[in-house]
């Protein structure tokens, strides 16, 4: 194996040297140089502003996600209870704010999941819904990003149940993707899941159909703003 | 079977009238990058399939409209393209260092890095890794790299069943077909044909399933769910690999990718060495360029990022196979290497007038369309004059739509011309007389002398007779028939320029003298 490694690296070095290449120094060859970065890295749309939220909601609705609003922190539990009133069972990550679950009807059976006490795949498959927080959301692209921290949980819990309810604080909503990447780059090696709407496919005649393997229902609760 | 200059086509013959095989199916070839006839012959066959042409026309028109809308929304689209392009150029120039940096970071996080010089070596590595787990079934995320190396067929020969989980790949796999598009491998199929394939090949399709895309997608969900939940080994490709962090990225829509990347114990990723990007933060560029260019969405539904192993979350046995398989050959051509900038979005296919009409199978490679026409022959190299891949750079009208659509600004038309020149130069170097060469020599003899040229012009009257009322010549007689093989020749005008000049300037009958006089003033 290390033999292959050495040979590939050697082949690359030779190729880049322009060595016995009949076409070396052909006009039209592209050369390395400083990367121009004129794209929008920042935005005049303030993070968490009404405008940012409006754009996010527009995108999410376009992707057939269902958007709910909670006026403040203390309204989250009420909205969660309303959204999940029909769910028979719910899984949540161990780092979730327990207050969010405080108003759930008794009919909803809850399961806690953690890195140290993970639920099995089959157990997850039997659970209706999952409730998590998120790391950051991008208004421009309608993307909610999870980075596996204790309030978001293992990647499997937001994948197997058919309904994902995600709480997004207004202050977490940036306008553009580069603004989110700046935050994510603080911990780039965390496992990340970027979510833009429920599972979908465009494989049949290139028309988008919602709901294939991932959660078929995505509910987003926006807090404040 | 038709032949290419005496060499039989490589395409396996289809069983005659097998009712289980739909028209327009391309049988699984021995070489995923070189199958079938040369492009002109394959295209001629493909053009006879009207159903496929309708399917493609509908699908590419849909995606073009979606792409135009979301690209139009981004005021800095051209800036993003400039950045993406230069990032890729710089990556290729610094490839050894970036690969080593990636290896260090991925390994530090508990992943294992393997290197494969060619398809065979990559297949052997993956097979050995699967055998080590004791499993005989694996689930797969759609991956061009594994298509390119023919992994599924290799695994089947070694008693390992590989299940494609992307809906389009599933359609192709169940139909025992080849992909015809980089992003939507089953783009040549419409809903009715997909329903037909599911009914014939999928176990337990829902009763009364119609051809509504939603019902077909649900059938696929049911079909694959058990596989996902039971799978112990998954195989993926990667869209990007950040050198500075060792982070891998898979971009998808359905959630089948997340299933494969998250639930199994072992994850094996197969990736071409050119998929490296310098920095994690460069994702802010590529993750804007890719979704808008490929599915015409502001963002694809799901993107997964992982760096080696995360204890307690996802696969704990994580591997990557870095594959050369011809990439260093492409890299050695300092013009041709621009094809390695490709991020596999397929925007160039969707805007290509040639692709839209002939479909992907005519290119005889898992990389069809404009990018395939420049990437495939460089990855495989030429086996000589009669290599069908030599015809690929000619599979274009050079209209330039692909260059405009490319998110990383690959100048595909210029590369096509460059690669055409390479083919011609190879023939020249071999002192091989070609029809093209003979025609050019004849033209230069005629054009070098004004009297000879005038005489030749008079001869064009015969072409007018040949063109007749329709105004064009569809088929020239031998030996000029090569010219009209893939194009019509417009009828020459009634009067040549010289005839017009003589008629309108009776006192000054030589235009050349007139021009010289003007220049001297």
XYZ file of C-alpha atoms in Angstrom:
746
model
C 0.000 0.000 0.000
C 2.747 2.428 0.869
C 4.189 1.467 -2.486
C 1.060 2.798 -4.195
C 1.236 5.941 -2.096
C 4.831 6.648 -3.090
C 4.106 5.952 -6.735
C 1.040 8.178 -6.908
C 2.834 11.054 -5.198
C 5.734 10.568 -7.578
C 3.426 10.524 -10.608
C 1.868 13.789 -9.440
C 5.247 15.398 -8.919
C 6.324 14.368 -12.424
C 3.056 15.550 -13.945
C 3.346 18.936 -12.287
C 6.939 19.336 -13.357
C 5.743 19.481 -16.932
C 8.310 16.769 -17.616
C 8.103 14.855 -20.845
C 4.827 16.439 -21.772
C 4.515 17.299 -25.439
C 2.127 20.071 -24.559
C 3.984 21.770 -21.725
C 3.697 25.540 -21.806
C 0.740 25.424 -24.165
C -1.173 28.686 -24.245
C -4.344 28.357 -22.233
C -2.767 26.538 -19.313
C -4.098 27.814 -16.000
C -1.590 28.876 -13.364
C -1.854 28.945 -9.579
C -2.193 32.408 -8.122
C -3.791 34.185 -5.219
C -7.460 33.208 -4.888
C -9.809 36.113 -5.628
C -12.504 36.372 -2.968
C -15.002 38.973 -4.095
C -18.097 36.957 -3.156
C -20.299 38.026 -0.269
C -18.660 36.924 2.955
C -20.787 39.208 5.096
C -24.212 40.680 4.737
C -26.077 43.886 5.469
C -28.933 41.648 6.633
C -28.225 41.433 10.351
C -28.041 38.051 12.060
C -31.353 37.276 13.750
C -33.100 40.269 12.183
C -36.692 40.181 11.015
C -35.408 40.264 7.436
C -33.118 37.264 7.998
C -35.999 35.307 9.541
C -38.316 36.244 6.706
C -35.845 34.894 4.155
C -35.324 31.696 6.147
C -39.055 31.086 6.460
C -39.552 31.702 2.737
C -36.908 29.066 1.892
C -38.131 26.527 4.434
C -41.718 26.781 3.202
C -40.449 26.410 -0.351
C -38.829 23.119 0.740
C -42.151 22.004 2.323
C -40.860 22.293 5.877
C -43.459 23.437 8.428
C -42.501 26.599 10.303
C -43.753 27.493 13.798
C -42.952 30.577 15.868
C -42.325 30.832 19.597
C -42.308 34.393 20.871
C -39.722 33.675 23.535
C -37.797 31.008 25.391
C -40.702 30.263 27.709
C -43.071 29.608 24.804
C -40.989 26.770 23.358
C -42.552 24.045 25.516
C -46.052 25.077 24.444
C -45.218 25.019 20.736
C -43.371 21.695 21.088
C -46.419 20.192 22.807
C -48.681 21.435 20.034
C -46.460 20.154 17.201
C -45.951 16.754 18.811
C -49.451 16.234 20.216
C -50.137 13.363 17.800
C -46.755 11.666 18.169
C -46.841 8.371 20.002
C -43.167 8.478 20.885
C -40.276 10.917 20.905
C -36.505 10.657 21.160
C -34.387 13.543 22.414
C -30.659 14.001 23.002
C -29.456 14.020 26.601
C -28.252 17.632 26.395
C -31.645 19.037 25.395
C -33.173 21.667 27.677
C -35.654 19.541 29.708
C -38.008 22.507 29.935
C -38.825 22.030 26.231
C -40.488 18.719 27.082
C -42.372 19.986 30.109
C -45.744 20.487 28.426
C -45.821 17.314 26.293
C -49.034 15.360 26.722
C -48.670 12.176 28.766
C -49.557 10.165 25.657
C -46.130 10.902 24.162
C -43.608 8.294 25.302
C -40.163 9.885 25.512
C -36.747 8.256 25.077
C -33.414 9.841 25.914
C -30.418 9.087 23.700
C -26.759 9.798 24.392
C -23.290 8.875 23.211
C -22.865 6.607 26.211
C -26.383 5.124 26.192
C -27.392 5.083 22.532
C -30.657 3.585 21.323
C -30.389 0.801 18.768
C -31.348 1.377 15.152
C -34.447 -0.802 15.461
C -35.528 1.082 18.582
C -35.136 4.365 16.712
C -37.121 2.986 13.808
C -40.061 2.400 16.117
C -40.016 6.013 17.382
C -42.197 8.609 15.648
C -40.327 11.847 16.179
C -37.142 13.536 17.341
C -36.670 16.931 18.970
C -33.327 18.766 18.787
C -31.659 22.142 18.855
C -29.256 23.244 16.111
C -25.893 25.014 15.747
C -26.677 27.648 13.118
C -29.157 28.334 10.314
C -28.565 29.967 6.925
C -31.439 32.119 5.693
C -30.263 32.494 2.090
C -30.195 28.760 1.447
C -32.810 27.643 3.985
C -30.293 25.405 5.706
C -30.270 24.253 9.317
C -26.961 22.882 10.534
C -26.429 20.381 13.339
C -22.963 19.614 14.684
C -23.609 16.713 17.004
C -23.386 18.533 20.323
C -25.391 17.256 23.317
C -28.470 19.376 22.502
C -28.529 17.917 18.956
C -27.435 14.371 19.603
C -26.045 11.565 17.516
C -26.633 11.777 13.776
C -28.811 8.652 13.817
C -31.538 10.143 16.005
C -32.356 12.923 13.523
C -32.346 10.448 10.661
C -34.403 7.376 11.473
C -37.614 8.794 13.022
C -40.028 10.118 10.405
C -40.555 13.552 11.971
C -37.794 15.960 12.966
C -38.700 18.957 15.113
C -35.835 21.434 15.305
C -35.647 24.495 17.514
C -33.819 27.472 15.985
C -33.171 30.642 17.971
C -33.450 33.867 15.988
C -29.895 34.797 16.975
C -28.708 31.599 15.271
C -30.031 32.704 11.877
C -27.302 34.200 9.682
C -28.020 35.458 6.194
C -25.267 33.822 4.121
C -23.460 30.501 4.064
C -19.954 31.988 4.610
C -21.186 33.502 7.891
C -22.253 30.038 9.065
C -18.991 28.476 7.928
C -17.086 30.985 10.074
C -18.878 29.542 13.107
C -18.574 25.914 12.019
C -14.856 26.348 11.353
C -14.335 26.800 15.083
C -15.004 23.042 15.420
C -14.651 21.652 11.905
C -14.135 18.028 12.933
C -17.496 17.645 14.639
C -19.837 15.456 12.577
C -22.172 17.822 10.766
C -25.545 17.400 9.146
C -26.859 20.210 6.972
C -30.593 20.030 6.457
C -32.587 21.951 3.854
C -36.122 20.708 4.082
C -37.376 17.165 4.470
C -35.877 14.306 2.482
C -36.488 14.736 -1.243
C -35.541 13.342 -4.615
C -35.372 14.802 -8.103
C -34.495 11.509 -9.725
C -37.749 10.957 -11.574
C -37.953 13.372 -14.501
C -35.996 15.915 -12.433
C -39.030 16.969 -10.449
C -38.627 17.336 -6.705
C -40.645 14.854 -4.643
C -40.512 15.239 -0.883
C -39.970 12.301 1.423
C -37.708 9.400 0.637
C -35.362 7.897 3.225
C -34.743 10.707 5.671
C -37.461 12.206 7.897
C -40.443 12.964 5.698
C -41.626 15.733 7.987
C -39.487 18.659 9.109
C -40.895 21.123 11.653
C -38.860 24.203 12.497
C -39.659 26.205 15.602
C -38.168 29.691 15.379
C -37.713 31.307 18.786
C -37.854 35.102 19.181
C -37.243 37.704 16.484
C -22.792 -5.345 -35.372
C -21.318 -2.212 -36.814
C -17.604 -1.736 -36.683
C -15.186 1.100 -36.192
C -12.446 0.923 -38.796
C -12.399 -2.821 -38.671
C -12.396 -3.081 -34.869
C -15.570 -4.717 -33.583
C -17.576 -2.609 -31.135
C -16.868 -3.537 -27.546
C -20.484 -3.414 -26.491
C -21.836 -6.765 -25.428
C -24.659 -7.899 -27.600
C -28.080 -7.790 -26.060
C -30.063 -10.991 -25.871
C -32.450 -10.727 -28.777
C -35.954 -9.598 -27.791
C -35.502 -10.209 -24.068
C -38.836 -8.936 -22.779
C -37.203 -8.077 -19.447
C -34.878 -5.527 -20.969
C -36.315 -2.147 -21.872
C -35.279 -0.453 -25.097
C -32.459 2.024 -24.511
C -30.726 -0.165 -21.937
C -26.924 -0.210 -22.062
C -25.600 -3.592 -20.901
C -22.954 -3.610 -18.147
C -19.596 -3.316 -19.940
C -16.178 -4.630 -18.983
C -14.709 -1.133 -18.996
C -16.887 1.579 -17.407
C -14.872 4.288 -19.172
C -14.725 2.715 -22.619
C -17.677 0.845 -24.026
C -19.773 0.663 -27.102
C -19.030 2.098 -30.470
C -17.256 5.330 -31.256
C -19.390 8.410 -30.696
C -20.649 9.032 -34.264
C -21.985 5.488 -34.588
C -23.368 5.344 -31.048
C -25.032 8.731 -31.507
C -26.662 7.622 -34.726
C -28.147 4.608 -32.919
C -29.247 6.699 -29.938
C -31.028 9.218 -32.140
C -33.390 6.478 -33.268
C -34.758 6.187 -29.708
C -37.501 8.792 -29.725
C -38.805 7.924 -26.263
C -35.410 8.593 -24.741
C -35.088 11.868 -26.625
C -38.450 13.025 -25.292
C -37.477 12.005 -21.728
C -34.194 13.875 -21.961
C -35.732 16.925 -23.571
C -38.261 17.181 -20.765
C -35.767 16.568 -17.952
C -33.038 18.898 -19.199
C -35.517 21.703 -19.903
C -36.841 21.371 -16.339
C -33.415 21.493 -14.744
C -32.176 24.340 -16.934
C -35.067 26.540 -15.825
C -34.509 25.727 -12.149
C -30.790 26.366 -12.379
C -31.239 29.674 -14.176
C -33.581 30.864 -11.452
C -31.378 30.059 -8.451
C -28.203 31.231 -10.170
C -29.962 34.486 -11.030
C -30.743 34.939 -7.336
C -27.062 35.053 -6.353
C -25.700 38.518 -7.152
C -22.132 37.269 -6.577
C -22.433 34.174 -8.773
C -19.566 35.187 -11.074
C -17.372 35.999 -8.058
C -18.093 32.549 -6.622
C -17.153 30.965 -9.961
C -13.884 32.911 -10.047
C -13.021 31.763 -6.542
C -14.047 28.167 -7.161
C -11.995 28.014 -10.322
C -8.832 29.443 -8.801
C -9.167 27.258 -5.697
C -9.241 24.191 -7.926
C -6.299 25.395 -10.030
C -4.263 25.968 -6.887
C -5.322 22.595 -5.487
C -4.063 20.737 -8.553
C -0.770 22.631 -8.423
C -0.261 21.706 -4.775
C -1.768 18.231 -4.865
C 0.980 16.171 -3.181
C 1.198 18.446 -0.154
C -2.590 18.673 0.184
C -3.040 14.901 -0.056
C -0.420 14.336 2.619
C -2.002 16.985 4.819
C -5.398 15.345 4.394
C -3.918 11.952 5.204
C -2.334 13.239 8.412
C -5.551 14.855 9.619
C -7.871 12.000 8.659
C -5.533 9.476 10.285
C -5.187 11.555 13.449
C -8.961 11.258 13.903
C -8.951 7.473 13.698
C -9.538 7.007 9.954
C -7.405 4.830 7.696
C -6.103 6.103 4.365
C -5.433 3.735 1.431
C -3.925 4.586 -1.944
C -4.854 2.949 -5.242
C -2.928 3.431 -8.470
C -5.693 2.091 -10.662
C -9.222 0.693 -10.666
C -8.058 -2.867 -10.038
C -6.076 -1.874 -6.954
C -8.980 0.201 -5.594
C -11.394 -2.711 -6.067
C -8.981 -5.089 -4.328
C -8.598 -2.763 -1.337
C -12.351 -2.303 -0.913
C -13.003 -6.031 -1.271
C -10.349 -6.890 1.305
C -11.816 -4.358 3.759
C -15.306 -5.832 3.347
C -14.039 -9.412 3.656
C -12.301 -8.435 6.897
C -15.691 -7.558 8.389
C -17.123 -10.933 7.411
C -20.086 -9.283 5.684
C -21.433 -10.291 2.266
C -23.793 -7.360 1.707
C -23.023 -3.663 1.536
C -25.110 -0.547 0.960
C -23.850 2.170 -1.336
C -24.282 5.909 -1.648
C -24.221 7.125 -5.232
C -20.606 7.624 -6.226
C -19.037 8.357 -9.593
C -15.672 7.034 -8.410
C -17.089 3.575 -7.697
C -18.990 3.627 -11.014
C -15.759 4.498 -12.752
C -13.813 1.594 -11.260
C -16.652 -0.903 -11.788
C -16.773 -1.736 -8.092
C -20.211 -3.370 -8.021
C -19.292 -5.901 -10.690
C -15.967 -6.631 -9.008
C -17.695 -7.194 -5.659
C -20.271 -9.471 -7.280
C -17.436 -11.605 -8.645
C -16.177 -11.884 -5.071
C -19.568 -12.884 -3.641
C -20.409 -9.517 -2.162
C -23.773 -7.962 -3.003
C -23.685 -4.186 -3.296
C -27.035 -2.387 -3.052
C -27.337 1.027 -4.645
C -29.514 3.228 -2.456
C -29.834 6.414 -4.492
C -33.188 6.245 -6.276
C -31.766 6.804 -9.746
C -28.893 4.388 -9.161
C -31.419 1.850 -7.922
C -33.420 2.268 -11.133
C -30.243 1.763 -13.172
C -29.121 -1.217 -11.089
C -32.509 -2.945 -11.186
C -32.723 -2.309 -14.934
C -29.253 -3.863 -15.410
C -28.456 -0.642 -17.211
C -25.628 1.872 -17.274
C -25.970 5.424 -15.929
C -26.558 8.075 -18.573
C -26.059 11.216 -16.492
C -23.618 12.175 -13.735
C -26.228 13.419 -11.286
C -29.404 11.648 -12.398
C -28.170 8.324 -13.771
C -31.688 7.292 -14.833
C -32.499 10.559 -16.598
C -33.148 8.563 -19.771
C -36.134 6.912 -18.110
C -39.569 8.420 -17.611
C -41.995 7.525 -14.828
C -43.762 4.846 -16.848
C -40.501 3.045 -17.620
C -39.397 3.322 -13.969
C -42.663 1.798 -12.809
C -42.133 -0.966 -15.321
C -38.610 -1.672 -13.995
C -39.837 -1.688 -10.387
C -42.662 -4.090 -11.158
C -40.342 -6.490 -12.932
C -37.316 -6.351 -10.680
C -38.248 -5.147 -7.204
C -39.529 -7.589 -4.627
C -42.792 -6.660 -2.928
C -43.845 -3.546 -4.786
C -46.913 -1.946 -3.204
C -50.174 -3.223 -4.600
C -51.721 -0.932 -7.181
C -48.572 1.209 -7.469
C -49.049 3.858 -10.158
C -46.333 5.766 -11.980
C -46.739 8.861 -9.789
C -43.190 9.888 -8.760
C -44.272 10.020 -5.128
C -45.506 6.413 -5.173
C -42.360 5.244 -6.933
C -40.215 7.004 -4.318
C -42.226 5.381 -1.523
C -41.763 1.964 -3.082
C -38.006 2.567 -3.089
C -38.178 3.637 0.560
C -39.909 0.414 1.569
C -37.534 -1.656 -0.546
C -34.386 -0.198 1.006
C -35.388 0.532 4.590
C -34.630 -2.943 5.892
C -31.294 -2.925 4.114
C -30.328 0.363 5.748
C -31.286 -0.725 9.213
C -29.398 -4.014 8.921
C -26.327 -2.858 7.003
C -22.963 -3.287 8.703
C -20.830 -1.905 5.867
C -21.401 1.095 3.617
C -19.504 2.421 0.629
C -19.557 6.041 -0.422
C -17.814 8.536 -2.625
C -17.014 12.056 -1.489
C -17.792 15.439 -2.970
C -15.053 17.282 -1.118
C -12.166 16.454 1.207
C -10.717 19.356 3.178
C -6.961 18.992 3.529
C -6.537 21.273 6.542
C -8.982 19.326 8.724
C -9.325 15.882 7.098
C -13.065 16.429 6.710
C -15.085 14.524 4.082
C -18.331 15.778 2.587
C -21.208 13.979 0.891
C -23.953 16.011 -0.743
C -27.318 14.311 -1.361
C -31.073 14.683 -1.330
C -32.894 11.579 -0.249
C -31.308 10.695 3.067
C -29.926 7.464 1.661
C -26.508 9.040 2.010
C -27.077 9.840 5.678
C -28.329 6.278 6.215
C -25.135 4.833 4.753
C -22.788 7.328 6.384
C -24.354 7.083 9.837
C -25.861 3.684 10.638
C -23.301 0.998 9.605
C -20.237 0.071 11.655
C -17.810 0.281 8.744
C -17.637 3.076 6.185
C -15.398 2.865 3.125
C -15.100 5.981 0.983
C -13.647 5.840 -2.517
C -12.453 9.183 -3.843
C -10.433 10.488 -6.774
C -7.341 12.348 -5.656
C -8.562 15.550 -7.333
C -11.500 15.944 -4.926
C -9.266 17.557 -2.306
C -9.933 21.182 -1.406
C -7.345 23.177 0.544
C -9.436 24.310 3.481
C -12.609 23.496 5.388
C -13.707 27.100 4.933
C -13.580 26.690 1.146
C -16.838 24.769 1.542
C -18.467 28.212 1.768
C -17.686 28.557 -1.941
C -18.293 25.049 -3.241
C -21.448 24.479 -1.226
C -22.942 27.516 -2.929
C -21.761 26.515 -6.389
C -22.630 22.817 -6.341
C -26.339 22.632 -5.360
C -27.340 25.548 -7.582
C -25.468 24.042 -10.535
C -26.584 20.456 -10.111
C -30.222 20.182 -9.020
C -31.013 23.870 -9.374
C -31.650 24.180 -5.649
C -30.378 26.845 -3.263
C -29.222 23.959 -1.102
C -29.585 20.213 -1.411
C -31.710 18.621 1.331
C -28.836 16.860 3.121
C -25.105 17.343 3.452
C -22.993 15.158 5.743
C -19.532 16.075 6.995
C -17.301 13.727 8.950
C -13.686 13.679 10.001
C -12.358 10.213 10.712
C -14.179 8.624 13.641
C -16.443 10.349 16.162
C -16.597 8.057 19.208
C -20.169 6.956 19.831
C -21.592 8.652 16.734
C -21.607 6.937 13.348
C -19.269 4.294 11.919
C -16.298 3.453 14.140
C -14.302 1.721 11.388
C -13.668 4.419 8.791
C -11.573 4.147 5.629
C -10.814 6.189 2.549
C -9.306 4.911 -0.689
C -7.553 7.670 -2.649
C -7.669 6.714 -6.313
C -5.413 7.828 -9.140
C -6.793 5.743 -12.061
C -5.595 8.056 -14.807
C -5.844 11.351 -12.961
C -2.095 11.850 -12.958
C -2.158 11.236 -16.713
C -4.611 14.117 -17.100
C -2.537 16.201 -14.706
C 0.524 15.827 -16.912
C -1.170 17.798 -19.685
C -1.064 21.334 -18.388
C -4.040 22.405 -20.502
C -6.007 19.178 -20.255
C -5.635 19.072 -16.464
C -8.369 21.718 -16.183
C -10.834 18.829 -16.582
C -9.776 17.746 -13.066
C -11.334 20.923 -11.647
C -14.728 19.264 -12.192
C -16.988 18.998 -9.123
C -19.431 16.636 -10.918
C -22.415 18.966 -10.852
C -23.547 17.981 -14.382
C -24.655 21.493 -15.342
C -22.715 21.097 -18.609
C -24.756 18.026 -19.543
C -28.039 19.789 -18.958
C -27.204 22.708 -21.254
C -25.515 20.691 -24.010
C -27.491 20.476 -27.279
C -25.581 17.329 -28.234
C -26.165 15.543 -24.908
C -29.835 16.507 -24.911
C -30.370 14.693 -28.168
C -28.125 11.647 -28.013
C -28.241 10.948 -24.249
C -25.467 9.693 -22.019
C -25.012 6.147 -23.303
C -23.677 7.339 -26.657
C -20.532 8.593 -24.939
C -19.613 5.040 -23.903
C -18.421 6.151 -20.478
C -19.863 6.694 -17.004
C -18.810 10.332 -17.571
C -20.979 11.487 -20.475
C -21.680 14.919 -21.917
C -19.240 17.779 -22.373
C -17.218 17.026 -19.238
C -17.116 13.353 -20.177
C -15.830 14.236 -23.627
C -12.763 15.876 -22.080
C -12.379 13.797 -18.909
C -12.890 10.252 -20.207
C -10.202 10.226 -22.929
C -7.707 11.787 -20.528
C -8.390 9.264 -17.759
C -8.133 6.277 -20.069
C -5.420 7.557 -22.385
C -5.576 6.412 -25.982
C -5.040 2.807 -26.986
C -4.278 3.965 -30.511
C -5.971 5.269 -33.597
C -9.034 3.048 -33.359
C -9.772 3.777 -29.675
C -13.466 4.801 -29.600
C -12.574 7.350 -26.878
C -10.577 9.268 -29.485
C -13.892 10.297 -31.013
C -15.192 11.897 -27.794
C -13.542 15.336 -28.158
C -15.353 15.586 -31.482
C -18.761 15.030 -29.834
C -19.522 18.723 -29.622
C -20.618 21.665 -31.718
C -18.343 23.938 -29.606
C -21.295 26.210 -28.866
C -19.844 27.177 -25.479
C -22.969 26.726 -23.336
C -21.057 24.267 -21.112
C -18.343 26.823 -20.303
C -20.963 29.399 -19.294
C -22.712 26.906 -17.032
C -19.606 25.451 -15.396
C -19.381 26.555 -11.741
C -15.587 26.194 -11.713
C -15.109 27.763 -15.151
C -13.677 24.800 -17.022
C -13.204 26.091 -20.562
C -14.624 22.918 -22.076
C -14.735 24.157 -25.703
C -11.037 25.078 -25.640
C -10.186 21.750 -24.026
C -12.156 19.912 -26.699
C -10.160 21.703 -29.378
C -6.939 20.959 -27.498
C -7.784 17.261 -27.274
C -8.840 17.148 -30.933
C -5.438 18.545 -31.797
C -3.854 15.809 -29.713
C -5.718 13.126 -31.662
C -4.736 14.705 -34.985
C -1.111 15.092 -33.862
C -0.968 11.451 -32.819
C -2.135 10.444 -36.289
C 0.380 12.796 -37.864
C 3.191 11.456 -35.727
C 2.247 7.963 -36.878
C 2.338 9.202 -40.514
C -1.159 7.870 -40.846
C -2.987 9.300 -43.870
C -6.411 10.538 -42.839
C -9.337 11.844 -44.833
C -9.078 15.050 -42.865
C -5.391 15.462 -43.690
C -5.980 14.724 -47.370
C -8.817 17.252 -47.536
C -6.711 19.916 -45.865
C -3.776 19.313 -48.232
C -6.118 19.540 -51.196
C -7.656 22.738 -49.808
C -4.290 24.346 -49.260
C -3.218 23.461 -52.832
C -6.379 25.011 -54.226
C -6.332 28.075 -52.025
C -2.658 28.853 -52.637
C -3.338 29.986 -56.190
C -6.120 32.333 -57.281
C -6.605 30.669 -60.645
C -6.983 27.241 -59.057
C -9.391 28.727 -56.523
C -11.508 30.364 -59.225
C -11.682 27.087 -61.051
C -12.734 25.267 -57.912
C -15.445 27.832 -57.262
C -16.939 27.172 -60.641
C -17.172 23.536 -59.709
C -19.500 24.343 -56.803
C -22.354 24.637 -59.251
C -22.533 20.859 -59.150
C -23.294 21.058 -55.418
C -26.262 23.317 -56.153
C -27.627 20.642 -58.393
C -27.026 18.070 -55.640
C -28.737 20.232 -53.036
C -31.794 20.719 -55.193
C -34.884 22.365 -53.740
C -34.165 21.587 -50.085
C -31.202 23.966 -50.170
C -28.667 21.668 -48.511
C -26.652 18.563 -49.274
C -27.315 15.771 -46.777
C -24.877 13.305 -48.283
C -21.803 14.078 -50.356
C -20.468 11.398 -52.689
C -17.259 9.539 -51.810
C -14.575 10.567 -50.866
C -16.152 13.706 -49.375
C -18.938 11.772 -47.601
C -17.078 11.998 -44.282
C -17.896 15.699 -44.110
C -21.643 15.127 -44.359
C -21.655 12.152 -41.972
C -22.737 14.357 -39.078
C -23.722 17.624 -40.735
C -25.580 19.011 -43.733
C -23.765 21.127 -46.294
C -25.630 24.299 -47.275
C -26.053 24.793 -51.013
C -23.501 27.265 -52.400
C -24.936 30.622 -53.487
C -25.947 31.132 -57.101
C -23.115 33.539 -57.625
C -19.614 33.456 -56.093
C -17.978 36.576 -54.716
C -15.683 36.797 -57.718
C -18.571 36.469 -60.127
C -20.424 39.212 -58.264
C -17.322 41.449 -58.328
C -16.798 40.950 -62.036
C -20.438 41.771 -62.682
C -20.568 44.885 -60.520
C -17.023 46.205 -61.184
C -16.526 45.602 -64.920
C -13.683 48.185 -65.145
C -11.625 46.690 -62.303
C -11.889 42.969 -62.447
C -9.200 41.866 -59.960
C -10.214 42.523 -56.345
C -6.714 41.696 -55.109
C -5.169 44.559 -57.076
C -7.825 46.916 -55.825
C -7.022 46.052 -52.191
C -3.312 46.521 -52.658
C -3.922 49.941 -54.164
C -5.951 50.989 -51.117
C -3.278 49.855 -48.694
C -0.587 51.847 -50.430
C -2.304 55.181 -49.991
